[in-house]
């Protein structure tokens, strides 16, 4: 595919589209320019790391993660640093999120849910044994590889603002409220392993029921339900599944089931086959130490170009369902992100999105061919923030990604419907689609 070069290069990696975004970092698709291997690169801002006094904690967790090569945990390959950024190179997983499987197909049968749950618990147990805690376990952080096996993303790197204090407990409340353990909300300190296990229990409930055990539009009411474990199992669950969920979602961390006890649970044990894999007792940590010593001698170079990122064939395939690239240009369900194609020039697409977003109450921040839209009015989950980016697929064809980076998914759906109406002259549709609008 002939087009402009990738807009940004870091060391040996060509950076592509943004595939994830959080408070402290963003994740980009990348390709090793020497081997062609696809990877995901997590980019941290050094200034934020220093401001929150996280340097030593992040260095320690990255060093530990290099040792972890469990088949159900996303692999960390290497870490690089520039004057302003830390780049964490991770395994790129193409099967999507477990969350999307639930959204698209609803609740799972018990055998399927049990298989994913067994993989989750085995990986969590392995990481806990090495002193690594996730602290933000939820279906969105559980990816699937091409064979349908579960891969936990960001293990040890999700809750970067967490710190263990002198009492040996964690004290910062974070994570997604619906999945957070009651002791985390109490703010009296908590055991990271027990809190992770609670989140695993919520995930199991969601897999088996298709909805959350604790949910309320009022945050205080939600916290009250979590604090006393106020939930009801759906009637279609087997007695064994109900019993295990109840033992995991015990609001008292001291009496909550432990992983060794869970491994003996009859429902959990059914068909359980722990993965066989090779463990490494050591890893080369020279790259980690160099980044945190901040020696200019080891800084990687960043190269930028002022034009839309070129979308290569591998990225197109990874964004589509299977290998049919036609899926990218057809109507699709809106989740937390959606895409459309346009034959308009990139500058015109950016201008049209800005014209459409401002009347809807959004502040617009532009940089190159990316935009950040921030809703001035807060919704039920805070201000809705939307990230957009224009990619070049071919000289006369662009793909536009519209992604919710913060706020409520339902509000994002409503926003995108209004946006798509305003952009009907910008969106390209094939002849077979006729006059159908994007939704």
Short mmCIF file of C-alpha atoms in Angstrom, two decimals:
data_model
loop_
_atom_site.label_atom_id
_atom_site.label_comp_id
_atom_site.label_asym_id
_atom_site.label_seq_id
_atom_site.Cartn_x
_atom_site.Cartn_y
_atom_site.Cartn_z
CA UNK A 1 0.00 0.00 0.00
CA UNK A 2 1.69 3.20 -1.14
CA UNK A 3 1.15 6.20 1.11
CA UNK A 4 3.02 8.44 3.53
CA UNK A 5 5.36 6.90 6.03
CA UNK A 6 4.23 6.15 9.58
CA UNK A 7 4.05 9.47 11.33
CA UNK A 8 6.19 8.53 14.31
CA UNK A 9 9.09 6.19 14.96
CA UNK A 10 10.63 5.28 18.34
CA UNK A 11 13.87 3.31 18.24
CA UNK A 12 13.25 0.34 15.93
CA UNK A 13 9.46 0.64 16.15
CA UNK A 14 7.08 2.39 13.77
CA UNK A 15 4.11 3.70 15.76
CA UNK A 16 0.58 3.51 14.39
CA UNK A 17 -2.90 4.12 15.75
CA UNK A 18 -3.83 4.56 19.42
CA UNK A 19 -5.50 1.36 20.70
CA UNK A 20 -5.96 2.34 24.36
CA UNK A 21 -5.89 5.39 26.59
CA UNK A 22 -5.80 6.01 30.34
CA UNK A 23 -4.97 8.66 32.95
CA UNK A 24 -1.25 8.02 32.99
CA UNK A 25 -0.60 6.44 29.62
CA UNK A 26 -1.74 5.61 26.12
CA UNK A 27 -1.16 2.43 24.12
CA UNK A 28 -0.26 2.43 20.43
CA UNK A 29 -0.04 -0.27 17.81
CA UNK A 30 3.54 -0.55 16.51
CA UNK A 31 5.69 -2.68 14.25
CA UNK A 32 9.32 -3.65 14.62
CA UNK A 33 10.88 -2.16 11.47
CA UNK A 34 13.61 -4.84 11.44
CA UNK A 35 11.53 -8.00 12.02
CA UNK A 36 8.05 -6.79 11.02
CA UNK A 37 6.66 -8.15 14.31
CA UNK A 38 3.51 -6.33 15.54
CA UNK A 39 3.59 -5.09 19.15
CA UNK A 40 1.68 -2.75 21.44
CA UNK A 41 3.64 0.10 23.04
CA UNK A 42 2.47 1.69 26.29
CA UNK A 43 3.70 5.28 26.53
CA UNK A 44 4.11 6.94 29.93
CA UNK A 45 4.80 10.63 30.49
CA UNK A 46 7.96 11.01 32.61
CA UNK A 47 6.76 14.29 34.10
CA UNK A 48 3.60 12.64 35.43
CA UNK A 49 5.59 9.69 36.75
CA UNK A 50 7.87 12.04 38.72
CA UNK A 51 5.00 14.26 39.85
CA UNK A 52 3.20 11.29 41.44
CA UNK A 53 6.47 9.88 42.85
CA UNK A 54 5.98 6.60 40.97
CA UNK A 55 9.45 6.09 39.45
CA UNK A 56 10.70 3.41 41.84
CA UNK A 57 7.39 1.54 41.89
CA UNK A 58 7.11 1.49 38.09
CA UNK A 59 10.76 0.44 37.72
CA UNK A 60 10.18 -2.43 40.15
CA UNK A 61 6.95 -3.58 38.48
CA UNK A 62 8.41 -3.40 34.96
CA UNK A 63 11.43 -5.42 36.12
CA UNK A 64 9.10 -8.04 37.66
CA UNK A 65 6.88 -8.13 34.57
CA UNK A 66 9.90 -8.98 32.38
CA UNK A 67 10.22 -12.18 34.40
CA UNK A 68 6.55 -13.13 33.96
CA UNK A 69 5.97 -15.21 30.86
CA UNK A 70 2.70 -16.89 31.78
CA UNK A 71 0.65 -17.96 28.72
CA UNK A 72 -2.41 -16.06 30.03
CA UNK A 73 -0.63 -12.74 30.70
CA UNK A 74 0.32 -10.26 27.97
CA UNK A 75 4.09 -10.44 27.59
CA UNK A 76 6.38 -7.46 28.28
CA UNK A 77 9.31 -7.53 25.83
CA UNK A 78 11.39 -4.46 26.60
CA UNK A 79 11.32 -0.89 27.88
CA UNK A 80 12.82 2.22 26.29
CA UNK A 81 13.13 5.84 27.34
CA UNK A 82 13.45 9.25 25.72
CA UNK A 83 13.93 12.62 27.38
CA UNK A 84 10.18 12.92 28.11
CA UNK A 85 8.64 9.44 27.71
CA UNK A 86 8.88 5.82 28.86
CA UNK A 87 7.97 3.22 26.21
CA UNK A 88 6.89 -0.26 27.37
CA UNK A 89 6.87 -2.78 24.50
CA UNK A 90 4.14 -5.42 24.93
CA UNK A 91 2.77 -8.44 23.09
CA UNK A 92 0.06 -7.44 20.59
CA UNK A 93 -3.13 -9.50 21.00
CA UNK A 94 -5.51 -9.66 18.01
CA UNK A 95 -8.60 -11.46 19.34
CA UNK A 96 -10.29 -8.45 20.95
CA UNK A 97 -11.64 -8.00 24.47
CA UNK A 98 -13.58 -10.55 26.48
CA UNK A 99 -15.97 -7.65 27.18
CA UNK A 100 -16.94 -7.49 23.50
CA UNK A 101 -17.72 -11.23 23.46
CA UNK A 102 -20.24 -10.64 26.29
CA UNK A 103 -21.68 -7.52 24.61
CA UNK A 104 -22.16 -9.31 21.28
CA UNK A 105 -23.29 -12.75 22.47
CA UNK A 106 -24.61 -12.24 26.01
CA UNK A 107 -23.97 -14.56 28.93
CA UNK A 108 -21.89 -17.71 28.51
CA UNK A 109 -22.73 -21.32 29.25
CA UNK A 110 -21.03 -22.53 32.42
CA UNK A 111 -18.39 -24.68 30.70
CA UNK A 112 -17.20 -21.76 28.55
CA UNK A 113 -17.23 -19.28 31.44
CA UNK A 114 -15.41 -21.79 33.66
CA UNK A 115 -12.61 -22.22 31.07
CA UNK A 116 -11.95 -18.46 30.94
CA UNK A 117 -12.23 -18.19 34.73
CA UNK A 118 -9.74 -21.03 35.25
CA UNK A 119 -7.24 -19.28 32.94
CA UNK A 120 -7.83 -16.00 34.81
CA UNK A 121 -7.30 -17.51 38.27
CA UNK A 122 -4.22 -19.48 37.21
CA UNK A 123 -2.59 -16.33 35.82
CA UNK A 124 -3.60 -14.19 38.81
CA UNK A 125 -2.23 -16.79 41.23
CA UNK A 126 1.06 -16.98 39.31
CA UNK A 127 1.52 -13.20 39.37
CA UNK A 128 0.54 -12.87 43.03
CA UNK A 129 3.18 -15.47 43.92
CA UNK A 130 5.70 -13.05 42.45
CA UNK A 131 4.34 -10.02 44.29
CA UNK A 132 2.58 -8.49 41.29
CA UNK A 133 -1.02 -7.25 41.69
CA UNK A 134 -3.32 -5.94 38.97
CA UNK A 135 -5.79 -3.75 40.91
CA UNK A 136 -8.04 -3.06 37.92
CA UNK A 137 -9.27 -6.47 36.77
CA UNK A 138 -12.38 -6.23 34.55
CA UNK A 139 -13.50 -7.78 31.24
CA UNK A 140 -12.09 -4.80 29.29
CA UNK A 141 -8.60 -5.73 30.55
CA UNK A 142 -9.00 -9.37 29.52
CA UNK A 143 -7.99 -9.93 25.90
CA UNK A 144 -8.36 -13.00 23.69
CA UNK A 145 -5.66 -14.33 21.37
CA UNK A 146 -6.32 -15.84 17.95
CA UNK A 147 -6.93 -19.26 19.55
CA UNK A 148 -9.50 -17.83 21.98
CA UNK A 149 -7.26 -18.07 25.04
CA UNK A 150 -7.49 -15.38 27.71
CA UNK A 151 -4.65 -12.86 28.11
CA UNK A 152 -4.61 -10.42 31.04
CA UNK A 153 -3.36 -7.02 29.91
CA UNK A 154 -1.44 -4.52 32.02
CA UNK A 155 -0.83 -6.89 34.93
CA UNK A 156 1.18 -4.88 37.44
CA UNK A 157 0.95 -1.73 35.32
CA UNK A 158 -2.74 -0.76 35.46
CA UNK A 159 -2.98 1.08 38.75
CA UNK A 160 0.19 3.10 38.47
CA UNK A 161 -0.89 5.48 41.26
CA UNK A 162 -0.99 2.66 43.81
CA UNK A 163 1.66 2.55 46.51
CA UNK A 164 2.25 0.20 49.43
CA UNK A 165 2.67 2.09 52.70
CA UNK A 166 4.54 1.20 55.91
CA UNK A 167 1.77 -1.14 57.07
CA UNK A 168 2.28 -3.28 53.95
CA UNK A 169 -1.14 -2.40 52.58
CA UNK A 170 -2.25 -0.43 49.55
CA UNK A 171 -4.15 2.78 50.29
CA UNK A 172 -5.18 4.46 47.05
CA UNK A 173 -8.73 3.86 45.82
CA UNK A 174 -8.74 3.16 42.12
CA UNK A 175 -10.06 0.79 39.51
CA UNK A 176 -13.51 0.60 37.95
CA UNK A 177 -16.12 1.14 40.72
CA UNK A 178 -18.34 -1.85 39.80
CA UNK A 179 -15.40 -4.27 40.14
CA UNK A 180 -13.70 -2.75 43.22
CA UNK A 181 -13.59 -4.67 46.51
CA UNK A 182 -15.34 -3.13 49.56
CA UNK A 183 -12.10 -2.85 51.56
CA UNK A 184 -10.63 -0.70 48.77
CA UNK A 185 -13.55 1.71 49.14
CA UNK A 186 -13.16 1.80 52.95
CA UNK A 187 -9.76 3.50 52.55
CA UNK A 188 -8.26 1.71 55.56
CA UNK A 189 -5.70 -0.20 53.52
CA UNK A 190 -6.16 -3.49 51.72
CA UNK A 191 -4.42 -6.64 50.58
CA UNK A 192 -3.83 -6.44 46.82
CA UNK A 193 -4.27 -10.20 46.32
CA UNK A 194 -7.62 -10.35 48.12
CA UNK A 195 -8.87 -7.27 46.27
CA UNK A 196 -7.89 -8.82 42.91
CA UNK A 197 -9.79 -11.98 43.84
CA UNK A 198 -12.97 -9.98 44.54
CA UNK A 199 -12.69 -8.46 41.04
CA UNK A 200 -12.33 -11.99 39.63
CA UNK A 201 -15.60 -12.90 41.37
CA UNK A 202 -17.39 -9.96 39.74
CA UNK A 203 -15.98 -11.05 36.37
CA UNK A 204 -17.26 -14.63 36.88
CA UNK A 205 -20.71 -13.27 37.75
CA UNK A 206 -20.73 -11.15 34.55
CA UNK A 207 -19.62 -14.09 32.38
CA UNK A 208 -22.41 -16.30 33.72
CA UNK A 209 -25.21 -13.73 33.96
CA UNK A 210 -24.46 -11.12 31.28
CA UNK A 211 -24.84 -8.23 33.72
CA UNK A 212 -23.11 -6.71 36.77
CA UNK A 213 -23.82 -7.93 40.32
CA UNK A 214 -23.44 -4.38 41.69
CA UNK A 215 -24.80 -1.53 39.61
CA UNK A 216 -26.43 1.80 40.38
CA UNK A 217 -26.40 5.19 38.63
CA UNK A 218 -25.87 6.78 42.07
CA UNK A 219 -22.25 6.22 43.14
CA UNK A 220 -23.03 6.26 46.89
CA UNK A 221 -25.77 3.66 46.44
CA UNK A 222 -23.35 1.55 44.40
CA UNK A 223 -20.74 1.72 47.19
CA UNK A 224 -23.37 0.70 49.77
CA UNK A 225 -24.34 -2.36 47.72
CA UNK A 226 -20.69 -3.37 47.33
CA UNK A 227 -19.88 -2.83 51.03
CA UNK A 228 -22.49 -5.40 52.12
CA UNK A 229 -22.27 -7.56 48.98
CA UNK A 230 -25.91 -6.88 48.07
CA UNK A 231 -26.49 -8.98 44.95
CA UNK A 232 -28.70 -11.81 43.73
CA UNK A 233 -27.56 -14.69 41.53
CA UNK A 234 -29.78 -15.35 38.48
CA UNK A 235 -31.90 -18.52 38.71
CA UNK A 236 -30.20 -20.25 35.76
CA UNK A 237 -26.89 -20.66 37.63
CA UNK A 238 -26.03 -24.07 39.01
CA UNK A 239 -25.76 -24.46 42.77
CA UNK A 240 -21.98 -24.96 42.48
CA UNK A 241 -21.52 -21.70 40.56
CA UNK A 242 -23.71 -19.76 43.01
CA UNK A 243 -21.82 -21.15 46.00
CA UNK A 244 -18.41 -20.23 44.55
CA UNK A 245 -19.49 -16.70 43.59
CA UNK A 246 -20.89 -16.15 47.09
CA UNK A 247 -17.61 -17.28 48.66
CA UNK A 248 -15.59 -14.93 46.43
CA UNK A 249 -17.92 -11.93 46.86
CA UNK A 250 -17.57 -12.02 50.64
CA UNK A 251 -17.33 -8.39 51.86
CA UNK A 252 -14.99 -9.49 54.67
CA UNK A 253 -11.53 -10.03 53.12
CA UNK A 254 -10.48 -12.19 56.10
CA UNK A 255 -13.16 -14.82 55.44
CA UNK A 256 -13.19 -14.49 51.63
CA UNK A 257 -12.16 -17.66 49.79
CA UNK A 258 -8.45 -17.86 48.90
CA UNK A 259 -7.02 -19.14 45.63
CA UNK A 260 -5.68 -22.38 47.22
CA UNK A 261 -9.20 -23.02 48.58
CA UNK A 262 -10.72 -22.20 45.19
CA UNK A 263 -8.46 -24.74 43.48
CA UNK A 264 -10.22 -27.39 45.61
CA UNK A 265 -13.73 -26.15 44.79
CA UNK A 266 -15.75 -28.83 42.91
CA UNK A 267 -17.25 -26.35 40.39
CA UNK A 268 -13.88 -24.74 39.66
CA UNK A 269 -11.94 -28.03 39.39
CA UNK A 270 -14.13 -29.51 36.64
CA UNK A 271 -11.91 -30.04 33.57
CA UNK A 272 -9.12 -27.84 35.01
CA UNK A 273 -5.78 -28.31 33.25
CA UNK A 274 -3.07 -25.88 34.40
CA UNK A 275 -0.97 -24.68 31.45
CA UNK A 276 2.48 -26.16 31.01
CA UNK A 277 5.11 -23.55 30.17
CA UNK A 278 8.78 -22.80 30.64
CA UNK A 279 9.68 -20.43 33.46
CA UNK A 280 12.74 -18.18 33.36
CA UNK A 281 14.53 -17.40 36.62
CA UNK A 282 16.26 -14.33 35.26
CA UNK A 283 15.78 -11.64 32.65
CA UNK A 284 18.03 -8.96 31.22
CA UNK A 285 17.11 -5.80 33.10
CA UNK A 286 19.71 -3.51 31.49
CA UNK A 287 17.03 -1.68 29.52
CA UNK A 288 14.91 -1.11 32.66
CA UNK A 289 17.83 0.23 34.66
CA UNK A 290 18.94 2.49 31.80
CA UNK A 291 15.48 4.07 31.46
CA UNK A 292 15.22 4.90 35.14
CA UNK A 293 18.80 6.13 35.44
CA UNK A 294 17.72 8.60 32.73
CA UNK A 295 21.08 8.51 31.00
CA UNK A 296 21.01 10.37 27.68
CA UNK A 297 23.37 7.73 26.34
CA UNK A 298 20.47 5.24 26.30
CA UNK A 299 17.69 7.56 25.06
CA UNK A 300 15.85 6.38 21.95
CA UNK A 301 15.09 8.88 19.21
CA UNK A 302 11.57 9.96 18.28
CA UNK A 303 10.87 10.98 14.68
CA UNK A 304 7.65 12.71 13.64
CA UNK A 305 5.99 13.64 10.37
CA UNK A 306 3.11 16.10 9.95
CA UNK A 307 0.68 13.91 7.99
CA UNK A 308 -1.96 11.26 8.73
CA UNK A 309 -0.67 7.90 9.93
CA UNK A 310 -0.65 5.34 7.13
CA UNK A 311 -2.81 2.30 7.90
CA UNK A 312 -1.00 -0.83 6.78
CA UNK A 313 -2.60 -4.13 5.78
CA UNK A 314 -1.86 -5.87 9.09
CA UNK A 315 -3.60 -3.13 11.06
CA UNK A 316 -6.62 -3.29 8.77
CA UNK A 317 -6.87 -7.03 9.32
CA UNK A 318 -6.46 -6.68 13.10
CA UNK A 319 -9.34 -4.19 13.19
CA UNK A 320 -11.69 -6.33 11.12
CA UNK A 321 -13.67 -9.45 11.96
CA UNK A 322 -11.63 -12.31 10.53
CA UNK A 323 -9.79 -11.45 7.33
CA UNK A 324 -12.64 -9.83 5.40
CA UNK A 325 -11.58 -6.22 4.97
CA UNK A 326 -15.06 -5.43 3.74
CA UNK A 327 -16.24 -5.57 7.35
CA UNK A 328 -14.43 -2.31 7.97
CA UNK A 329 -16.67 -0.45 5.57
CA UNK A 330 -20.01 -1.88 6.61
CA UNK A 331 -22.31 -0.87 9.38
CA UNK A 332 -21.19 -2.01 12.81
CA UNK A 333 -22.42 -2.01 16.38
CA UNK A 334 -21.16 0.98 18.35
CA UNK A 335 -19.31 -0.04 21.50
CA UNK A 336 -16.63 2.21 23.02
CA UNK A 337 -15.21 2.94 19.60
CA UNK A 338 -16.37 2.99 16.01
CA UNK A 339 -14.95 3.86 12.62
CA UNK A 340 -16.01 5.26 9.26
CA UNK A 341 -14.26 5.86 5.96
CA UNK A 342 -14.16 9.02 3.87
CA UNK A 343 -12.85 10.10 0.49
CA UNK A 344 -12.56 13.71 1.71
CA UNK A 345 -9.12 15.26 2.40
CA UNK A 346 -7.87 14.77 5.98
CA UNK A 347 -7.99 18.50 6.81
CA UNK A 348 -11.62 18.70 5.66
CA UNK A 349 -12.59 15.70 7.81
CA UNK A 350 -11.05 17.33 10.90
CA UNK A 351 -12.85 20.63 10.21
CA UNK A 352 -16.21 18.90 9.70
CA UNK A 353 -15.90 16.95 12.98
CA UNK A 354 -15.05 20.19 14.82
CA UNK A 355 -18.06 21.97 13.26
CA UNK A 356 -20.34 19.10 14.33
CA UNK A 357 -18.95 18.69 17.87
CA UNK A 358 -18.96 22.29 19.13
CA UNK A 359 -22.80 22.75 18.93
CA UNK A 360 -23.11 19.50 20.94
CA UNK A 361 -21.29 21.13 23.88
CA UNK A 362 -17.74 19.88 23.28
CA UNK A 363 -14.44 21.68 23.64
CA UNK A 364 -12.16 20.71 20.76
CA UNK A 365 -8.40 20.22 21.07
CA UNK A 366 -6.53 19.51 17.81
CA UNK A 367 -3.02 18.20 17.22
CA UNK A 368 -1.92 17.11 13.76
CA UNK A 369 -4.61 14.68 12.62
CA UNK A 370 -5.89 13.84 16.08
CA UNK A 371 -8.66 15.53 18.07
CA UNK A 372 -9.75 15.37 21.69
CA UNK A 373 -13.38 16.30 22.34
CA UNK A 374 -14.30 17.17 25.93
CA UNK A 375 -17.92 17.59 26.99
CA UNK A 376 -18.25 20.64 29.24
CA UNK A 377 -21.29 19.14 31.01
CA UNK A 378 -20.63 16.10 33.23
CA UNK A 379 -22.71 12.96 32.62
CA UNK A 380 -23.49 10.11 35.01
CA UNK A 381 -19.90 8.85 34.81
CA UNK A 382 -18.20 12.24 34.62
CA UNK A 383 -17.35 14.27 31.53
CA UNK A 384 -17.56 12.44 28.23
CA UNK A 385 -14.19 12.62 26.46
CA UNK A 386 -13.78 11.41 22.90
CA UNK A 387 -10.60 10.81 20.94
CA UNK A 388 -10.60 10.85 17.13
CA UNK A 389 -7.84 10.18 14.64
CA UNK A 390 -7.62 10.19 10.84
CA UNK A 391 -5.62 7.40 9.16
CA UNK A 392 -4.65 7.16 5.51
CA UNK A 393 -5.72 3.85 3.96
CA UNK A 394 -4.91 4.89 0.39
CA UNK A 395 -4.03 8.25 -1.26
CA UNK A 396 -7.72 9.08 -1.74
CA UNK A 397 -9.25 7.12 1.17
CA UNK A 398 -9.11 7.82 4.91
CA UNK A 399 -10.36 5.90 7.92
CA UNK A 400 -11.60 7.88 10.93
CA UNK A 401 -11.61 6.26 14.37
CA UNK A 402 -13.95 7.74 17.00
CA UNK A 403 -13.25 6.36 20.46
CA UNK A 404 -14.64 7.02 23.94
CA UNK A 405 -11.67 7.73 26.22
CA UNK A 406 -13.68 8.72 29.31
CA UNK A 407 -17.30 8.76 30.47
CA UNK A 408 -20.41 6.68 29.85
CA UNK A 409 -20.70 4.33 26.86
CA UNK A 410 -24.43 5.02 26.45
CA UNK A 411 -23.75 8.77 26.22
CA UNK A 412 -21.08 8.00 23.63
CA UNK A 413 -23.69 6.10 21.58
CA UNK A 414 -26.02 9.13 21.65
CA UNK A 415 -23.18 11.47 20.71
CA UNK A 416 -22.09 9.35 17.76
CA UNK A 417 -25.62 9.16 16.34
CA UNK A 418 -25.80 12.98 16.34
CA UNK A 419 -22.28 13.23 14.93
CA UNK A 420 -22.97 10.77 12.10
CA UNK A 421 -26.04 12.76 11.07
CA UNK A 422 -23.93 15.91 10.79
CA UNK A 423 -21.22 14.08 8.83
CA UNK A 424 -23.45 12.37 6.26
CA UNK A 425 -21.70 14.23 3.43
CA UNK A 426 -18.26 13.18 4.73
CA UNK A 427 -18.85 9.46 5.32
CA UNK A 428 -18.10 7.21 2.33
CA UNK A 429 -20.52 4.41 1.59
CA UNK A 430 -20.20 1.70 -1.02
CA UNK A 431 -22.83 1.46 -3.74
CA UNK A 432 -24.31 -1.63 -2.06
CA UNK A 433 -25.02 0.37 1.07
CA UNK A 434 -27.13 2.87 -0.82
CA UNK A 435 -28.29 5.76 1.28
CA UNK A 436 -27.99 4.04 4.66
CA UNK A 437 -26.43 6.20 7.34
CA UNK A 438 -23.67 5.19 9.73
CA UNK A 439 -24.91 4.07 13.13
#
